[in-house]
Amino acid sequence: MTSVKEQEAIRKVMVFLQEWDSAHPVARSHILNNFIKSNDGKTETELELEFAQGASLFLAHLTAWLRMTYVYSTCLNKLLKSIGIFLSAASGRRYLIEFLEFGGVLILLEILGLNHLKEEDKRECVKLLQLVANTGRKYKELICESYGLRSLADFLATSSSAEAQEDAQLLLDSLGRGNPKYQHQVYKGLIAVLPCTSPGAQRLALGTLVVMQEVVGEVPAILLEPLLGALCSGHLEVRYE
């Protein structure tokens, strides 16, 4: 039997969720701001305490709203950061599984492919995908099975900021490690980046290819043409790699 204190905590959470459901986008943006400020860095235990053992309910609301609005959302960045609080929570693996059951990986990869969305929003997607990949080999395979390698290679090749390129490269590097089923596809994805016009992306792709070469073994013929193109680059850092 729940105590009076526990019942009051549950009531507050239900009121909070009702407020979220009835709020317009601007009000939801404020709710997300407050949630991020109050809960960033919290563990699973702390989040459950905050939501009277019902934190998963709010995560479900966030994920549902993401699914419905990611194409045109005006506060996509805050929404992704809020979901990230759950996925990064210590001992909060169940949050990640719940997010994946909602089709979270596919949603994130679709966001990466939408040209009209901001690069900073796509960076948040990559960070969430990194959290998924960090959970283990099965989850790396899930990203790859969802055609994530192409999306990430495209993002690396077309991003305008060094920070976004580094985020994409780190995730591709992670997907190429401890993931034997897809390591050759990661390798080919990095090769596909080499003909792009960004010297920063070329340098990062080449650096990762060098590391992966020991695992892949013999240099495939498909690498020769883009590699020769990189050697002719006018950028010293690209030729060095």
mmCIF file of C-alpha atoms in Angstrom, residues 2-235:
data_model
loop_
_atom_site.group_PDB
_atom_site.id
_atom_site.type_symbol
_atom_site.label_atom_id
_atom_site.label_comp_id
_atom_site.label_asym_id
_atom_site.label_seq_id
_atom_site.Cartn_x
_atom_site.Cartn_y
_atom_site.Cartn_z
ATOM 1 C CA THR A 2 1.421 3.375 -1.000
ATOM 2 C CA SER A 3 1.959 6.069 1.585
ATOM 3 C CA VAL A 4 0.365 9.501 1.477
ATOM 4 C CA LYS A 5 3.707 10.954 0.386
ATOM 5 C CA GLU A 6 4.017 8.462 -2.466
ATOM 6 C CA GLN A 7 0.453 9.112 -3.572
ATOM 7 C CA GLU A 8 1.140 12.844 -3.676
ATOM 8 C CA ALA A 9 4.292 12.277 -5.750
ATOM 9 C CA ILE A 10 2.329 10.142 -8.207
ATOM 10 C CA ARG A 11 -0.392 12.783 -8.415
ATOM 11 C CA LYS A 12 2.185 15.462 -9.265
ATOM 12 C CA VAL A 13 3.627 13.317 -12.042
ATOM 13 C CA MET A 14 0.186 12.689 -13.521
ATOM 14 C CA VAL A 15 -0.559 16.422 -13.423
ATOM 15 C CA PHE A 16 2.784 17.092 -15.114
ATOM 16 C CA LEU A 17 2.015 14.605 -17.897
ATOM 17 C CA GLN A 18 -1.449 16.084 -18.376
ATOM 18 C CA GLU A 19 0.089 19.541 -18.658
ATOM 19 C CA TRP A 20 2.497 18.202 -21.266
ATOM 20 C CA ASP A 21 -0.292 16.601 -23.277
ATOM 21 C CA SER A 22 -2.385 19.775 -23.304
ATOM 22 C CA ALA A 23 0.487 22.221 -23.873
ATOM 23 C CA HIS A 24 1.067 24.008 -27.178
ATOM 24 C CA PRO A 25 4.559 23.881 -28.753
ATOM 25 C CA VAL A 26 5.857 27.030 -27.033
ATOM 26 C CA ALA A 27 4.761 25.763 -23.630
ATOM 27 C CA ARG A 28 6.318 22.373 -24.348
ATOM 28 C CA SER A 29 9.561 24.116 -25.220
ATOM 29 C CA HIS A 30 9.561 25.729 -21.765
ATOM 30 C CA ILE A 31 8.816 22.367 -20.147
ATOM 31 C CA LEU A 32 11.780 20.847 -21.972
ATOM 32 C CA ASN A 33 14.029 23.720 -20.892
ATOM 33 C CA ASN A 34 13.142 23.127 -17.260
ATOM 34 C CA PHE A 35 13.525 19.369 -17.605
ATOM 35 C CA ILE A 36 17.010 19.700 -19.108
ATOM 36 C CA LYS A 37 18.158 22.169 -16.442
ATOM 37 C CA SER A 38 16.810 20.054 -13.597
ATOM 38 C CA ASN A 39 17.748 16.563 -14.748
ATOM 39 C CA ASP A 40 20.895 16.691 -16.869
ATOM 40 C CA GLY A 41 23.365 14.083 -15.625
ATOM 41 C CA LYS A 42 20.922 12.250 -13.375
ATOM 42 C CA THR A 43 21.066 8.501 -12.903
ATOM 43 C CA GLU A 44 18.205 6.099 -13.513
ATOM 44 C CA THR A 45 17.495 5.999 -9.779
ATOM 45 C CA GLU A 46 17.347 9.791 -9.569
ATOM 46 C CA LEU A 47 15.056 10.068 -12.586
ATOM 47 C CA GLU A 48 12.714 7.462 -11.151
ATOM 48 C CA LEU A 49 12.649 9.356 -7.870
ATOM 49 C CA GLU A 50 11.864 12.568 -9.746
ATOM 50 C CA PHE A 51 8.966 10.902 -11.577
ATOM 51 C CA ALA A 52 7.658 8.683 -8.768
ATOM 52 C CA GLN A 53 8.858 5.523 -10.539
ATOM 53 C CA GLY A 54 7.202 6.668 -13.752
ATOM 54 C CA ALA A 55 10.065 8.212 -15.713
ATOM 55 C CA SER A 56 9.407 5.831 -18.599
ATOM 56 C CA LEU A 57 6.012 7.472 -19.067
ATOM 57 C CA PHE A 58 7.607 10.823 -19.825
ATOM 58 C CA LEU A 59 10.173 9.204 -22.110
ATOM 59 C CA ALA A 60 7.293 7.582 -24.000
ATOM 60 C CA HIS A 61 5.596 10.972 -24.358
ATOM 61 C CA LEU A 62 8.829 12.529 -25.630
ATOM 62 C CA THR A 63 9.457 9.749 -28.129
ATOM 63 C CA ALA A 64 5.887 9.872 -29.408
ATOM 64 C CA TRP A 65 6.152 13.623 -29.950
ATOM 65 C CA LEU A 66 9.495 13.162 -31.702
ATOM 66 C CA ARG A 67 7.955 10.623 -34.056
ATOM 67 C CA MET A 68 5.067 12.946 -34.912
ATOM 68 C CA THR A 69 6.934 16.236 -35.270
ATOM 69 C CA TYR A 70 10.583 15.683 -36.215
ATOM 70 C CA VAL A 71 10.043 16.885 -39.782
ATOM 71 C CA TYR A 72 8.881 20.347 -38.712
ATOM 72 C CA SER A 73 9.484 20.662 -34.951
ATOM 73 C CA THR A 74 10.628 24.079 -33.759
ATOM 74 C CA CYS A 75 12.310 22.700 -30.642
ATOM 75 C CA LEU A 76 13.817 19.510 -32.010
ATOM 76 C CA ASN A 77 17.169 20.165 -30.356
ATOM 77 C CA LYS A 78 15.633 20.410 -26.882
ATOM 78 C CA LEU A 79 13.545 17.317 -27.511
ATOM 79 C CA LEU A 80 16.592 15.284 -28.537
ATOM 80 C CA LYS A 81 18.596 16.550 -25.558
ATOM 81 C CA SER A 82 15.762 15.580 -23.228
ATOM 82 C CA ILE A 83 15.690 12.065 -24.655
ATOM 83 C CA GLY A 84 19.468 12.000 -24.283
ATOM 84 C CA ILE A 85 19.111 12.544 -20.531
ATOM 85 C CA PHE A 86 17.288 9.221 -20.338
ATOM 86 C CA LEU A 87 19.580 7.334 -22.703
ATOM 87 C CA SER A 88 22.735 8.539 -20.942
ATOM 88 C CA ALA A 89 21.469 7.940 -17.399
ATOM 89 C CA ALA A 90 23.720 5.614 -15.420
ATOM 90 C CA SER A 91 22.061 2.196 -15.008
ATOM 91 C CA GLY A 92 19.329 3.369 -17.375
ATOM 92 C CA ARG A 93 19.650 0.736 -20.066
ATOM 93 C CA ARG A 94 15.929 0.062 -19.931
ATOM 94 C CA TYR A 95 15.287 3.599 -21.159
ATOM 95 C CA LEU A 96 17.411 2.885 -24.209
ATOM 96 C CA ILE A 97 15.536 -0.346 -24.894
ATOM 97 C CA GLU A 98 12.203 1.460 -24.569
ATOM 98 C CA PHE A 99 13.398 4.133 -26.998
ATOM 99 C CA LEU A 100 14.479 1.484 -29.496
ATOM 100 C CA GLU A 101 11.132 -0.293 -29.198
ATOM 101 C CA PHE A 102 9.515 2.971 -30.307
ATOM 102 C CA GLY A 103 11.640 2.859 -33.465
ATOM 103 C CA GLY A 104 14.095 5.413 -32.130
ATOM 104 C CA VAL A 105 17.046 4.446 -34.331
ATOM 105 C CA LEU A 106 15.039 4.761 -37.539
ATOM 106 C CA ILE A 107 13.706 8.162 -36.485
ATOM 107 C CA LEU A 108 17.212 9.443 -35.747
ATOM 108 C CA LEU A 109 18.529 8.203 -39.073
ATOM 109 C CA GLU A 110 15.617 9.783 -40.919
ATOM 110 C CA ILE A 111 16.429 13.108 -39.260
ATOM 111 C CA LEU A 112 20.004 12.834 -40.531
ATOM 112 C CA GLY A 113 18.673 12.529 -44.065
ATOM 113 C CA LEU A 114 16.464 15.633 -44.003
ATOM 114 C CA ASN A 115 18.276 18.481 -45.727
ATOM 115 C CA HIS A 116 16.151 21.274 -44.271
ATOM 116 C CA LEU A 117 16.949 20.468 -40.637
ATOM 117 C CA LYS A 118 19.705 22.250 -38.732
ATOM 118 C CA GLU A 119 23.119 20.689 -38.392
ATOM 119 C CA GLU A 120 23.028 21.158 -34.618
ATOM 120 C CA ASP A 121 19.898 18.998 -34.472
ATOM 121 C CA LYS A 122 21.602 16.314 -36.522
ATOM 122 C CA ARG A 123 24.571 16.441 -34.154
ATOM 123 C CA GLU A 124 22.227 15.608 -31.294
ATOM 124 C CA CYS A 125 20.987 12.637 -33.326
ATOM 125 C CA VAL A 126 24.538 11.404 -33.794
ATOM 126 C CA LYS A 127 25.158 11.732 -30.057
ATOM 127 C CA LEU A 128 22.084 9.624 -29.319
ATOM 128 C CA LEU A 129 23.176 7.031 -31.865
ATOM 129 C CA GLN A 130 26.568 6.961 -30.152
ATOM 130 C CA LEU A 131 24.831 6.157 -26.870
ATOM 131 C CA VAL A 132 23.047 3.305 -28.632
ATOM 132 C CA ALA A 133 26.297 2.008 -30.144
ATOM 133 C CA ASN A 134 28.073 2.205 -26.789
ATOM 134 C CA THR A 135 25.613 -0.305 -25.354
ATOM 135 C CA GLY A 136 27.101 -3.224 -27.259
ATOM 136 C CA ARG A 137 27.576 -5.155 -30.456
ATOM 137 C CA LYS A 138 23.891 -5.997 -30.919
ATOM 138 C CA TYR A 139 23.041 -2.316 -30.930
ATOM 139 C CA LYS A 140 25.836 -1.448 -33.336
ATOM 140 C CA GLU A 141 24.403 -4.062 -35.675
ATOM 141 C CA LEU A 142 20.951 -2.509 -35.302
ATOM 142 C CA ILE A 143 22.252 0.857 -36.510
ATOM 143 C CA CYS A 144 23.982 -0.795 -39.459
ATOM 144 C CA GLU A 145 20.954 -2.927 -40.326
ATOM 145 C CA SER A 146 18.885 0.260 -40.431
ATOM 146 C CA TYR A 147 21.117 1.653 -43.214
ATOM 147 C CA GLY A 148 22.822 3.912 -40.726
ATOM 148 C CA LEU A 149 26.259 3.696 -42.318
ATOM 149 C CA ARG A 150 25.194 5.522 -45.453
ATOM 150 C CA SER A 151 23.428 8.229 -43.452
ATOM 151 C CA LEU A 152 26.467 8.752 -41.247
ATOM 152 C CA ALA A 153 28.903 8.780 -44.168
ATOM 153 C CA ASP A 154 26.732 11.361 -45.939
ATOM 154 C CA PHE A 155 26.576 13.468 -42.785
ATOM 155 C CA LEU A 156 30.352 13.322 -42.402
ATOM 156 C CA ALA A 157 30.857 14.303 -46.042
ATOM 157 C CA THR A 158 28.371 17.183 -46.080
ATOM 158 C CA SER A 159 28.634 18.714 -42.598
ATOM 159 C CA SER A 160 29.951 22.249 -42.505
ATOM 160 C CA SER A 161 31.351 22.267 -38.968
ATOM 161 C CA ALA A 162 34.403 20.422 -37.692
ATOM 162 C CA GLU A 163 32.488 19.425 -34.556
ATOM 163 C CA ALA A 164 29.750 17.695 -36.549
ATOM 164 C CA GLN A 165 32.314 15.915 -38.693
ATOM 165 C CA GLU A 166 34.158 14.687 -35.611
ATOM 166 C CA ASP A 167 30.920 13.409 -34.061
ATOM 167 C CA ALA A 168 30.140 11.428 -37.214
ATOM 168 C CA GLN A 169 33.693 10.097 -37.472
ATOM 169 C CA LEU A 170 33.706 8.949 -33.847
ATOM 170 C CA LEU A 171 30.481 7.044 -34.360
ATOM 171 C CA LEU A 172 31.703 5.432 -37.584
ATOM 172 C CA ASP A 173 34.915 4.474 -35.803
ATOM 173 C CA SER A 174 32.858 2.942 -32.994
ATOM 174 C CA LEU A 175 30.707 0.999 -35.461
ATOM 175 C CA GLY A 176 33.872 -0.368 -37.052
ATOM 176 C CA ARG A 177 35.110 -1.819 -33.758
ATOM 177 C CA GLY A 178 33.735 -4.951 -32.137
ATOM 178 C CA ASN A 179 31.257 -5.288 -34.974
ATOM 179 C CA PRO A 180 32.689 -7.944 -37.316
ATOM 180 C CA LYS A 181 29.449 -8.450 -39.224
ATOM 181 C CA TYR A 182 29.540 -4.891 -40.550
ATOM 182 C CA GLN A 183 33.162 -3.751 -40.307
ATOM 183 C CA HIS A 184 33.695 -4.076 -44.066
ATOM 184 C CA GLN A 185 30.590 -1.972 -44.711
ATOM 185 C CA VAL A 186 31.952 0.679 -42.338
ATOM 186 C CA TYR A 187 35.215 0.566 -44.268
ATOM 187 C CA LYS A 188 33.408 1.033 -47.586
ATOM 188 C CA GLY A 189 31.336 3.849 -46.124
ATOM 189 C CA LEU A 190 34.501 5.713 -45.186
ATOM 190 C CA ILE A 191 35.895 5.178 -48.681
ATOM 191 C CA ALA A 192 32.725 6.771 -50.062
ATOM 192 C CA VAL A 193 33.545 9.933 -48.087
ATOM 193 C CA LEU A 194 36.923 10.469 -49.783
ATOM 194 C CA PRO A 195 35.659 12.074 -53.033
ATOM 195 C CA CYS A 196 33.753 14.764 -51.092
ATOM 196 C CA THR A 197 34.826 18.407 -51.217
ATOM 197 C CA SER A 198 35.480 18.812 -47.491
ATOM 198 C CA PRO A 199 39.161 18.407 -46.549
ATOM 199 C CA GLY A 200 38.166 17.986 -42.909
ATOM 200 C CA ALA A 201 35.882 15.066 -43.724
ATOM 201 C CA GLN A 202 38.525 13.549 -45.997
ATOM 202 C CA ARG A 203 41.155 13.774 -43.269
ATOM 203 C CA LEU A 204 38.910 12.157 -40.658
ATOM 204 C CA ALA A 205 37.832 9.397 -43.031
ATOM 205 C CA LEU A 206 41.431 8.638 -43.989
ATOM 206 C CA GLY A 207 42.529 8.557 -40.357
ATOM 207 C CA THR A 208 39.821 6.043 -39.515
ATOM 208 C CA LEU A 209 40.623 3.949 -42.584
ATOM 209 C CA VAL A 210 44.251 3.720 -41.470
ATOM 210 C CA VAL A 211 43.163 2.369 -38.085
ATOM 211 C CA MET A 212 40.731 -0.095 -39.662
ATOM 212 C CA GLN A 213 43.224 -1.336 -42.247
ATOM 213 C CA GLU A 214 44.821 -3.761 -39.797
ATOM 214 C CA VAL A 215 41.459 -5.434 -39.267
ATOM 215 C CA VAL A 216 40.355 -5.396 -42.897
ATOM 216 C CA GLY A 217 43.661 -6.725 -44.205
ATOM 217 C CA GLU A 218 44.403 -6.447 -47.914
ATOM 218 C CA VAL A 219 43.682 -3.072 -49.479
ATOM 219 C CA PRO A 220 40.694 -3.472 -51.831
ATOM 220 C CA ALA A 221 40.883 -2.166 -55.388
ATOM 221 C CA ILE A 222 37.911 0.094 -54.687
ATOM 222 C CA LEU A 223 40.152 2.227 -52.465
ATOM 223 C CA LEU A 224 42.804 3.024 -55.072
ATOM 224 C CA GLU A 225 41.021 5.703 -57.100
ATOM 225 C CA PRO A 226 39.701 7.787 -54.167
ATOM 226 C CA LEU A 227 43.057 7.369 -52.405
ATOM 227 C CA LEU A 228 44.933 8.710 -55.423
ATOM 228 C CA GLY A 229 42.506 11.601 -55.513
ATOM 229 C CA ALA A 230 43.257 12.367 -51.861
ATOM 230 C CA LEU A 231 46.993 12.280 -52.571
ATOM 231 C CA CYS A 232 46.450 15.027 -55.140
ATOM 232 C CA SER A 233 44.616 17.200 -52.619
ATOM 233 C CA GLY A 234 45.780 20.762 -52.173
ATOM 234 C CA HIS A 235 45.435 20.358 -48.405
#
